[in-house]
mmCIF file of C-alpha atoms and ligand atoms in Angstrom:
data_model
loop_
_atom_site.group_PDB
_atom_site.id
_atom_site.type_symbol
_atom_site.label_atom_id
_atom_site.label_comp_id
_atom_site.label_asym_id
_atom_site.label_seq_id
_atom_site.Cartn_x
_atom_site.Cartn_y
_atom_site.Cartn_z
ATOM 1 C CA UNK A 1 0.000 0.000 0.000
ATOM 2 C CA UNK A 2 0.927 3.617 -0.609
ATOM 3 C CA UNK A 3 0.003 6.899 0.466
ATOM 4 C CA UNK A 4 -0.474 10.627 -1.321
ATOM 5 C CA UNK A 5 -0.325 13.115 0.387
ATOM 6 C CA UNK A 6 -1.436 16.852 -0.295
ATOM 7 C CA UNK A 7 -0.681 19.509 1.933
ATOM 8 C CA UNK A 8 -1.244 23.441 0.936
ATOM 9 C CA UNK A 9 1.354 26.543 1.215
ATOM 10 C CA UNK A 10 0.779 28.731 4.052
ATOM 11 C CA UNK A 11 1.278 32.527 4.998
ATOM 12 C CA UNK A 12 2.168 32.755 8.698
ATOM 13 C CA UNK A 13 2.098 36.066 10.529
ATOM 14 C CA UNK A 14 -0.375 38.271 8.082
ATOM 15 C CA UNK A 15 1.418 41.113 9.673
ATOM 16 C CA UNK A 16 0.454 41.897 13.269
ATOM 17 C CA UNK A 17 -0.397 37.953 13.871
ATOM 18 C CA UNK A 18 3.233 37.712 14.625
ATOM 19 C CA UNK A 19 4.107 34.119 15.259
ATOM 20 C CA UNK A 20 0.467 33.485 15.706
ATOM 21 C CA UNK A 21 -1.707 33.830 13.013
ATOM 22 C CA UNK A 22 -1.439 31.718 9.473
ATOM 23 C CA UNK A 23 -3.567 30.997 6.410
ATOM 24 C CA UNK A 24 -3.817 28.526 3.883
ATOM 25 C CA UNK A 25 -3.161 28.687 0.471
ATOM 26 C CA UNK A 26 -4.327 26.826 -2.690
ATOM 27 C CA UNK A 27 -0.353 26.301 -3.581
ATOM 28 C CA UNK A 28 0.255 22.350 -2.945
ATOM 29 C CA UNK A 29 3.246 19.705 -2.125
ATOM 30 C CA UNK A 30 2.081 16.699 -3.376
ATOM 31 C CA UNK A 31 4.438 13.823 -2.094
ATOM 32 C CA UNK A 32 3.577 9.744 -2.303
ATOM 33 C CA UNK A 33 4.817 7.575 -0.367
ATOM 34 C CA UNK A 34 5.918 3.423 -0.075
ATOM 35 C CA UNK A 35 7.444 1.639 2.570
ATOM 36 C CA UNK A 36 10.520 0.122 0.862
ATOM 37 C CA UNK A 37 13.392 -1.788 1.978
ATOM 38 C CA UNK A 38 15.907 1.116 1.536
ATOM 39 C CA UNK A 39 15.796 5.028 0.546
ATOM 40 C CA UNK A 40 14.254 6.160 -2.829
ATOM 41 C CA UNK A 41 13.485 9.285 -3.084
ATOM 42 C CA UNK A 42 12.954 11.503 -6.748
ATOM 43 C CA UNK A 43 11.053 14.776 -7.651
ATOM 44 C CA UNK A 44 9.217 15.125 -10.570
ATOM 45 C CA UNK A 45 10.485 18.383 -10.705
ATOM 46 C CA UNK A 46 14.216 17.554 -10.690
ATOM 47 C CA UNK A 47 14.551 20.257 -8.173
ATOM 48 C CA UNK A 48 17.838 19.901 -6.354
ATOM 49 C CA UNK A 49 16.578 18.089 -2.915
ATOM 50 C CA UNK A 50 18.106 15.925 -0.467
ATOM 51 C CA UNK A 51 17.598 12.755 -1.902
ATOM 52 C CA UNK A 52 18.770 10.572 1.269
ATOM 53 C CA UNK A 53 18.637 10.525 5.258
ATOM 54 C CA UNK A 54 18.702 14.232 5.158
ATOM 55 C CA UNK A 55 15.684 14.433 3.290
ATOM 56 C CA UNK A 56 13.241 15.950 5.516
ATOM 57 C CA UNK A 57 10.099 14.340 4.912
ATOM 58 C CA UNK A 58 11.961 11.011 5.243
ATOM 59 C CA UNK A 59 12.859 12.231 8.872
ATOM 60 C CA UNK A 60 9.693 13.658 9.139
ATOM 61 C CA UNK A 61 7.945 9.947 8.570
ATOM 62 C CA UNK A 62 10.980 8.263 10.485
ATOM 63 C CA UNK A 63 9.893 10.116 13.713
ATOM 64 C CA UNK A 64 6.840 8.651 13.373
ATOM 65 C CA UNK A 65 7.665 5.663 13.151
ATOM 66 C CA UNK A 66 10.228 5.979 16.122
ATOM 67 C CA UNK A 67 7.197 6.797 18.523
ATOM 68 C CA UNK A 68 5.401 4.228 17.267
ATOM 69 C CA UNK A 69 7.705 1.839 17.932
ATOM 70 C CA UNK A 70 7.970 0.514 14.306
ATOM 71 C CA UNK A 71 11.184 -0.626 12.704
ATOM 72 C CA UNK A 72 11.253 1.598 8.984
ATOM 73 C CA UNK A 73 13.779 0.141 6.474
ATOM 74 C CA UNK A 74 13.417 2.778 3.966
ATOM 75 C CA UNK A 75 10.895 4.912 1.790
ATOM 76 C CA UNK A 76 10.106 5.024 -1.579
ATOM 77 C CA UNK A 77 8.977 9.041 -1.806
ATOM 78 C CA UNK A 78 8.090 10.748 -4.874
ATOM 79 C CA UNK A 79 7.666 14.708 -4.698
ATOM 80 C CA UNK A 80 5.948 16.855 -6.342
ATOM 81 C CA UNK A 81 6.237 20.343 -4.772
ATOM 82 C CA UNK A 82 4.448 23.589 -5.962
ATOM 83 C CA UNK A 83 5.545 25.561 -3.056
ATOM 84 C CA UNK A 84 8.692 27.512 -3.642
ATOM 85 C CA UNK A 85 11.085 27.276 -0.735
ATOM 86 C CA UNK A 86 12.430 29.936 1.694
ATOM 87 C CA UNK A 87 10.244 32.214 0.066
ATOM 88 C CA UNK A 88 8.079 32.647 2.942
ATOM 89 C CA UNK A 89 5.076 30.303 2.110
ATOM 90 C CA UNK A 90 5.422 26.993 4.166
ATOM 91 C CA UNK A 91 7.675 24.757 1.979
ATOM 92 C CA UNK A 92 9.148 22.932 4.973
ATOM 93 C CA UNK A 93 6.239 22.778 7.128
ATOM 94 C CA UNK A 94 4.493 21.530 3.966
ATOM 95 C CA UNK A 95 7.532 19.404 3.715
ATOM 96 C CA UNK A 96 7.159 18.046 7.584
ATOM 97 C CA UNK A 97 3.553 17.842 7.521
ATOM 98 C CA UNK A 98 3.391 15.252 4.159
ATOM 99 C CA UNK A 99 6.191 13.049 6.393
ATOM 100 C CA UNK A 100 4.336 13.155 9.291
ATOM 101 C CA UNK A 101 0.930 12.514 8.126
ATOM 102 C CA UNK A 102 2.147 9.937 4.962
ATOM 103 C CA UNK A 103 3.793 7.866 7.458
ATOM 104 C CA UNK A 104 0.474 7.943 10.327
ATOM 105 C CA UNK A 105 -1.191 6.797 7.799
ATOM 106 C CA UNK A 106 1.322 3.734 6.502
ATOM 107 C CA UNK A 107 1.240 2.771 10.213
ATOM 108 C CA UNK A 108 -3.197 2.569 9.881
ATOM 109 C CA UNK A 109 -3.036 5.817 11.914
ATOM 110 C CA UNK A 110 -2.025 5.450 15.100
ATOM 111 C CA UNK A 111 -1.673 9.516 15.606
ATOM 112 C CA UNK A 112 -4.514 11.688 16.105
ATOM 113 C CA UNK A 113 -5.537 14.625 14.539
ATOM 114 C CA UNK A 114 -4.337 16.698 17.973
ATOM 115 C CA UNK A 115 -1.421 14.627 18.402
ATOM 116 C CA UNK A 116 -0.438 15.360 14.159
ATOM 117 C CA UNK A 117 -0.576 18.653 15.132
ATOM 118 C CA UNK A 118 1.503 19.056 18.284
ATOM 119 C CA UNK A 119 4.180 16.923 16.602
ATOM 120 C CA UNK A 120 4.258 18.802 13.301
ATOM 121 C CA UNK A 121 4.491 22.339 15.311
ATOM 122 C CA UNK A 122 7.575 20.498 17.862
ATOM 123 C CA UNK A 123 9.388 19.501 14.926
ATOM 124 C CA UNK A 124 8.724 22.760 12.442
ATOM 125 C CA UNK A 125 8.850 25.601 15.368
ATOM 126 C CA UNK A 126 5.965 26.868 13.070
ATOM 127 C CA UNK A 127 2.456 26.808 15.085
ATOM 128 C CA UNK A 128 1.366 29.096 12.632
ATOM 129 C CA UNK A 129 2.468 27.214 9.274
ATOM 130 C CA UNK A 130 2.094 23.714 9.925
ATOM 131 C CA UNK A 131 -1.218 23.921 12.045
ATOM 132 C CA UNK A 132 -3.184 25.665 9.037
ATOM 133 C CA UNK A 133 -1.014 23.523 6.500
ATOM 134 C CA UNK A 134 -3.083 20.242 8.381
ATOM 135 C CA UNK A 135 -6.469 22.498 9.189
ATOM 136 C CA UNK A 136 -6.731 24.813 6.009
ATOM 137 C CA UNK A 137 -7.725 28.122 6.792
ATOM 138 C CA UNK A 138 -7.569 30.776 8.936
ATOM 139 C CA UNK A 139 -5.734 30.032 12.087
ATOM 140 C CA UNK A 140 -4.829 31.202 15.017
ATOM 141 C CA UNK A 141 -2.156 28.929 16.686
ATOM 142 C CA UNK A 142 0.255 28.773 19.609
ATOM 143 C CA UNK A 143 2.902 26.313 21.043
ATOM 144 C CA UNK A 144 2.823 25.767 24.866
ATOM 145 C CA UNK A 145 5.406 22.689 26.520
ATOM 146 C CA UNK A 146 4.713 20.791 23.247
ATOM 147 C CA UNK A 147 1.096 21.387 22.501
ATOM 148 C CA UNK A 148 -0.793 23.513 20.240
ATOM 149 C CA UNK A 149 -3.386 25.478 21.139
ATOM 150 C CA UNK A 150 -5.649 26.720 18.417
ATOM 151 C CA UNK A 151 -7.932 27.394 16.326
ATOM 152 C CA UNK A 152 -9.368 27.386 12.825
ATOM 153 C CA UNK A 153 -11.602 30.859 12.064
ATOM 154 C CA UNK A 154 -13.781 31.093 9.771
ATOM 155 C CA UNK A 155 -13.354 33.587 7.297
ATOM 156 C CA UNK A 156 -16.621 35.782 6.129
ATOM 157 C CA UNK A 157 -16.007 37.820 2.490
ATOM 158 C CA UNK A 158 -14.266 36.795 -0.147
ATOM 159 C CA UNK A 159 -10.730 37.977 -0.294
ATOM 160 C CA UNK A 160 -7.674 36.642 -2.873
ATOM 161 C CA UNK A 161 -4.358 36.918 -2.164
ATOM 162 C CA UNK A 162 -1.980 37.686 -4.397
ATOM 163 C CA UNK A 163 1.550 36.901 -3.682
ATOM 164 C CA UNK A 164 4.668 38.454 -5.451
ATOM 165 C CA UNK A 165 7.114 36.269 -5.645
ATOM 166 C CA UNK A 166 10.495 37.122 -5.872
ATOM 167 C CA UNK A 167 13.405 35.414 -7.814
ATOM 168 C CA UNK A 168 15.874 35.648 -4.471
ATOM 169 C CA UNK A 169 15.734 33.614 -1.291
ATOM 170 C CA UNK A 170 15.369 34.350 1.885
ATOM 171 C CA UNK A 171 16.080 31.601 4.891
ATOM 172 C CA UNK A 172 14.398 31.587 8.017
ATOM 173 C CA UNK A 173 16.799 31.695 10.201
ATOM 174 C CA UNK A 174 18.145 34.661 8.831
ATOM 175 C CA UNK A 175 14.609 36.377 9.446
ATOM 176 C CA UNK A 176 14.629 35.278 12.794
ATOM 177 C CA UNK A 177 18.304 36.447 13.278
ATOM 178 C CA UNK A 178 17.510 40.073 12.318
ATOM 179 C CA UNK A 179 14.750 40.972 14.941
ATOM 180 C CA UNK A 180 15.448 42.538 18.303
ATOM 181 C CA UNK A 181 15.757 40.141 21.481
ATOM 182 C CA UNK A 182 13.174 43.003 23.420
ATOM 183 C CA UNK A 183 10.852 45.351 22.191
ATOM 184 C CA UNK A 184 8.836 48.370 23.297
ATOM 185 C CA UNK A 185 5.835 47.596 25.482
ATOM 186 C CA UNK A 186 3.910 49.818 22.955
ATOM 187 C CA UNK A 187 5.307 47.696 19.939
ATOM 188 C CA UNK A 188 3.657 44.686 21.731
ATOM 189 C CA UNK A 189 0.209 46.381 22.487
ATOM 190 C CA UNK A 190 0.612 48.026 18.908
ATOM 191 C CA UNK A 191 0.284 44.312 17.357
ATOM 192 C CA UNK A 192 -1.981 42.930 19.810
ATOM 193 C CA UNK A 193 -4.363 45.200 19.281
ATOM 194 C CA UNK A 194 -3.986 44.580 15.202
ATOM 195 C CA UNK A 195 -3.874 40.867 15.406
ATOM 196 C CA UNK A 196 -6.891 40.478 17.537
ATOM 197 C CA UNK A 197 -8.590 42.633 14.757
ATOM 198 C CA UNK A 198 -7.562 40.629 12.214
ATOM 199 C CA UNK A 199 -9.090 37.946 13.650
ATOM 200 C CA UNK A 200 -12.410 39.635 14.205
ATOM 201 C CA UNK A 201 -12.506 41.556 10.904
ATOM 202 C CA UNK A 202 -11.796 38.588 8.753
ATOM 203 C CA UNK A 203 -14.297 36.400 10.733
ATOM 204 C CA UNK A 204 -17.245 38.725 10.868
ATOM 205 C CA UNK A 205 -16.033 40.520 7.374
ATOM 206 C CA UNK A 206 -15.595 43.859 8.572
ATOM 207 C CA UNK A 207 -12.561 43.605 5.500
ATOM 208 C CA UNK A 208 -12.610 47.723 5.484
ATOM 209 C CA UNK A 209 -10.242 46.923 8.827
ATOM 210 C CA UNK A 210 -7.736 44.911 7.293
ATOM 211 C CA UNK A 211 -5.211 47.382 5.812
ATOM 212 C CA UNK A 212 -5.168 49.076 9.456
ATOM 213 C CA UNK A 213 -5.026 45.365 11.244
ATOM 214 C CA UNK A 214 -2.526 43.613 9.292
ATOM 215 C CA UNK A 215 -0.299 46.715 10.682
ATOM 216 C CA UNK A 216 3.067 45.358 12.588
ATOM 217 C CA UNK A 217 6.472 47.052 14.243
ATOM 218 C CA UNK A 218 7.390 43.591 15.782
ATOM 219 C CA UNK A 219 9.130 42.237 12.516
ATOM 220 C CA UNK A 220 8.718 43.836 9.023
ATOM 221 C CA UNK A 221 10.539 46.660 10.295
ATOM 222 C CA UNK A 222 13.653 44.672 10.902
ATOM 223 C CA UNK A 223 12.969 42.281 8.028
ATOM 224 C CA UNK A 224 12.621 44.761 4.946
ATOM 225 C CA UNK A 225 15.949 45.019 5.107
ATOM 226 C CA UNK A 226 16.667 41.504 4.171
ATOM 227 C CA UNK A 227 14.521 41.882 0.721
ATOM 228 C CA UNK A 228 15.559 44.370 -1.934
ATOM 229 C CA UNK A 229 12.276 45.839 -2.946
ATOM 230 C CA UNK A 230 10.094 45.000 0.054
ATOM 231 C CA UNK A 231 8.882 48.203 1.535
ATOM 232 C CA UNK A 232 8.160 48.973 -2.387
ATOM 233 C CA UNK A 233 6.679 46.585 -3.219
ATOM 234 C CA UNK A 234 3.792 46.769 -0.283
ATOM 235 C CA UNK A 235 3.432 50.588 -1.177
ATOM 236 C CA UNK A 236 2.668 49.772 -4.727
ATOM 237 C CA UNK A 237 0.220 46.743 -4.032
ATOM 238 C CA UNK A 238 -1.729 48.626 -1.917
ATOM 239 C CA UNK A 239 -1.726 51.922 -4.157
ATOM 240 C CA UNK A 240 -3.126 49.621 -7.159
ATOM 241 C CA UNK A 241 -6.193 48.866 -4.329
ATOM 242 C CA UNK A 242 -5.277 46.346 -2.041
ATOM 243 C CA UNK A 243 -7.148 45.998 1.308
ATOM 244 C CA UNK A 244 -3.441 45.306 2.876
ATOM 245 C CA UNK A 245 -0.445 43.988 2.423
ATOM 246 C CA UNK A 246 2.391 42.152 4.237
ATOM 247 C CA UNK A 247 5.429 40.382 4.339
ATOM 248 C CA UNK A 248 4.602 36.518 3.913
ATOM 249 C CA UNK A 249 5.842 34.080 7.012
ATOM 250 C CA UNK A 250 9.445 35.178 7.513
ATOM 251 C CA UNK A 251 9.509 36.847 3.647
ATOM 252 C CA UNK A 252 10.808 37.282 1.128
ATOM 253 C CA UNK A 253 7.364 36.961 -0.570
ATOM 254 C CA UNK A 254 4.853 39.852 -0.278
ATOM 255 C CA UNK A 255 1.001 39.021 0.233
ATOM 256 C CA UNK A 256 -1.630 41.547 -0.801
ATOM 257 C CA UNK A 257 -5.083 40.758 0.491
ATOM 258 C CA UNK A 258 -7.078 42.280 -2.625
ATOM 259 C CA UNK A 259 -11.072 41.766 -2.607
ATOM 260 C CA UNK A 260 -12.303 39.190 -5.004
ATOM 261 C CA UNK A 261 -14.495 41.198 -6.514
ATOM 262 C CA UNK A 262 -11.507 43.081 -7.992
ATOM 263 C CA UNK A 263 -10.546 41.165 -11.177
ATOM 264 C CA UNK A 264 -8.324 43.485 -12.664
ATOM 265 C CA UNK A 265 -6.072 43.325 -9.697
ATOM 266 C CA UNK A 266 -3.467 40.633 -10.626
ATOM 267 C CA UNK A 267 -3.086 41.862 -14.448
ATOM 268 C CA UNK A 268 -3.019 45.291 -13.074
ATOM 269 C CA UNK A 269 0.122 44.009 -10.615
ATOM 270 C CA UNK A 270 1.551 41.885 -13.276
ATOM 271 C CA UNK A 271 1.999 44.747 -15.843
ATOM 272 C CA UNK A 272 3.404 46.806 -13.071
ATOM 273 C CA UNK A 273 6.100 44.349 -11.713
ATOM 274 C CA UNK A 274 7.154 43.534 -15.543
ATOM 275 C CA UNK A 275 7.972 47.404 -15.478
ATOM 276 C CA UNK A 276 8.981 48.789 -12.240
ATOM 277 C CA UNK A 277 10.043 45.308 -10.132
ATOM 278 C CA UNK A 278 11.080 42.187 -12.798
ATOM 279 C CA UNK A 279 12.330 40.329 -10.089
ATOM 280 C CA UNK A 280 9.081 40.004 -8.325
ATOM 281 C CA UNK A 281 6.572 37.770 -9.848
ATOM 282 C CA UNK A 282 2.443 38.174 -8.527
ATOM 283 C CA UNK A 283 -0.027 35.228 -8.599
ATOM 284 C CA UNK A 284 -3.220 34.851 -7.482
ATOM 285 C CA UNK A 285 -3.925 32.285 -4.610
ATOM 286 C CA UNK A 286 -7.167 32.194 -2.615
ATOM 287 C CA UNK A 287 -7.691 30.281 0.898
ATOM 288 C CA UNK A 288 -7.473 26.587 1.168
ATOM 289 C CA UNK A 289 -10.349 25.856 3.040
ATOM 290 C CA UNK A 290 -9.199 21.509 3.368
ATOM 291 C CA UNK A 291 -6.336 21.884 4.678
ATOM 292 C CA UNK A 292 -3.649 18.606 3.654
ATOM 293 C CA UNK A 293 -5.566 15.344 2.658
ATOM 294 C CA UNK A 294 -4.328 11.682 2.682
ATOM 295 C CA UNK A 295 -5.476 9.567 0.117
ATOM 296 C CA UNK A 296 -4.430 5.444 0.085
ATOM 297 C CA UNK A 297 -3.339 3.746 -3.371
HETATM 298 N N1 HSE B 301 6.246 33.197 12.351
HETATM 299 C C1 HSE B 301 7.443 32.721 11.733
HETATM 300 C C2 HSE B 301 8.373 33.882 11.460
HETATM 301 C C3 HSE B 301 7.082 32.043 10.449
HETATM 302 O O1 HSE B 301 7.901 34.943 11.100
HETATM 303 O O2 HSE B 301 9.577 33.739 11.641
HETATM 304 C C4 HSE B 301 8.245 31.382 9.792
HETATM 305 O O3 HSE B 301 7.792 30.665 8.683
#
């Protein structure tokens, strides 16, 4: 028996949600998955992945099977990943969710739902990628002493978000690495304040909010820096109309939340990046609402 696994990008942080708040997006890794007798892993992509122990949704699925108890001799894993990496959209907790949740599901899934999610969030650092990567949606998530504690909003109003894309790479860890170790005690109740009205304006629809409540001193500032571009890029996308606009997860990718009913928007950006930004690229992705599915072959 084999698995498939689909799990969809995510945008963590929309801004003031720092660390907290996340959304799904219809962006996919699609990985399957064997139990073999030794390590065979491709990508139908030929992107240039780690094609042995070090690949991580190998270790992902490994874990699993270490707390299960289960002996693993190898994988055969075939990838098929949409989701650019460190760009800021949830590669690797996409990446650590499909390991996780392929190899539950080998085992004739011994891991619940909760106990997916607390892993996936131990081993990513990520509440807020991998817990609306398994979900879909809106989410608002948090990691206490191992467990997650969240949960999935729903959203009222259409919204699309399009996300410029740039051709340069940001990591992580070099996001992380850039912010302050303290911050003002009016920075904090600056972004409290915003991210609780995200939550509220997105779930009751109030979407005129959004541009004010996606506000945030507790990383962009720091973290514009890091991507040429940035800081012009969320000027222009929300002079051509957008409700908001933020850096995605820990950037370099910029998210515009643009109402739906605008359908000039991404042409509009398009034509403006292919003259004033070429490095950037805008598509249009809307909220995955499933979150990542397991289906057996
Ligand atoms: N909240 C995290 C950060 C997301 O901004 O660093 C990383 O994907």
């Amino acid at each position: 028996m084999g698995v498939t696994v689909k799990v969809p990008a995510t945008s963590a942080n929309m801004g003031s949600g720092y660390d907290s708040i996340g959304i799904a997006l219809d962006l996919y890794n699609v990985i399957t998955m064997e139990e073999s007798d030794h390590i065979d892993i491709s990508d139908v992509r030929d992107d240039n992945i780690p094609k042995d122990e070090n690949n991580l949704i190998y270790q992902c699925a490994k874990k699993v099977y270490d707390i299960c108890g289960k002996p693993l001799t190898g994988l055969k894993i075939v990838e098929d990943c949409a989701i650019p990496q460190t760009r800021g959209l949830g590669s690797s907790s996409a990446c650590t969710v499909a390991g996780i949740l392929g190899a539950n599901a080998l085992l004739g899934d011994p891991l619940s739902q909760e106990n997916i999610i607390d892993l996936a969030a131990s081993i990513e650092g990520h509440p807020d990628n991998s817990t609306p990567a398994i979900l879909g949606g809106f989410c608002v998530a948090l990691l206490e002493y191992g467990k997650v504690w969240s949960v999935r909003v729903p959203m009222n109003g259409t919204v699309d978000f399009i996300t410029f894309i740039p051709d340069f790479e940001l990591s992580t860890e070099k996001a992380r690495a850039a912010l302050p170790q303290k911050v003002a005690h009016h920075d904090a109740v600056f972004n409290l304040a915003r991210a609780a009205l995200l939550a509220g304006s997105l779930t009751t629809g109030k979407l005129e909010n959004v541009g004010v409540a996606v506000g945030d001193c507790l990383h962009q500032p720091y973290r514009f820096d890091l991507i040429p571009g940035g800081r012009d890029v969320v000027h222009a996308a929300k002079c051509m109309g957008a409700l908001g606009a933020f850096i995605s997860g820990a950037g370099p990718s910029i998210i515009a939340v643009v109402d739906s009913a605008d359908k000039t928007y991404l042409s509009r950006a398009q034509m403006y990046c292919e003259q004033n930004f070429p490095h950037w690229t805008p598509i249009r992705l809307t909220c995955d609402e499933v979150g990542a599915t397991v289906t057996r072959f």
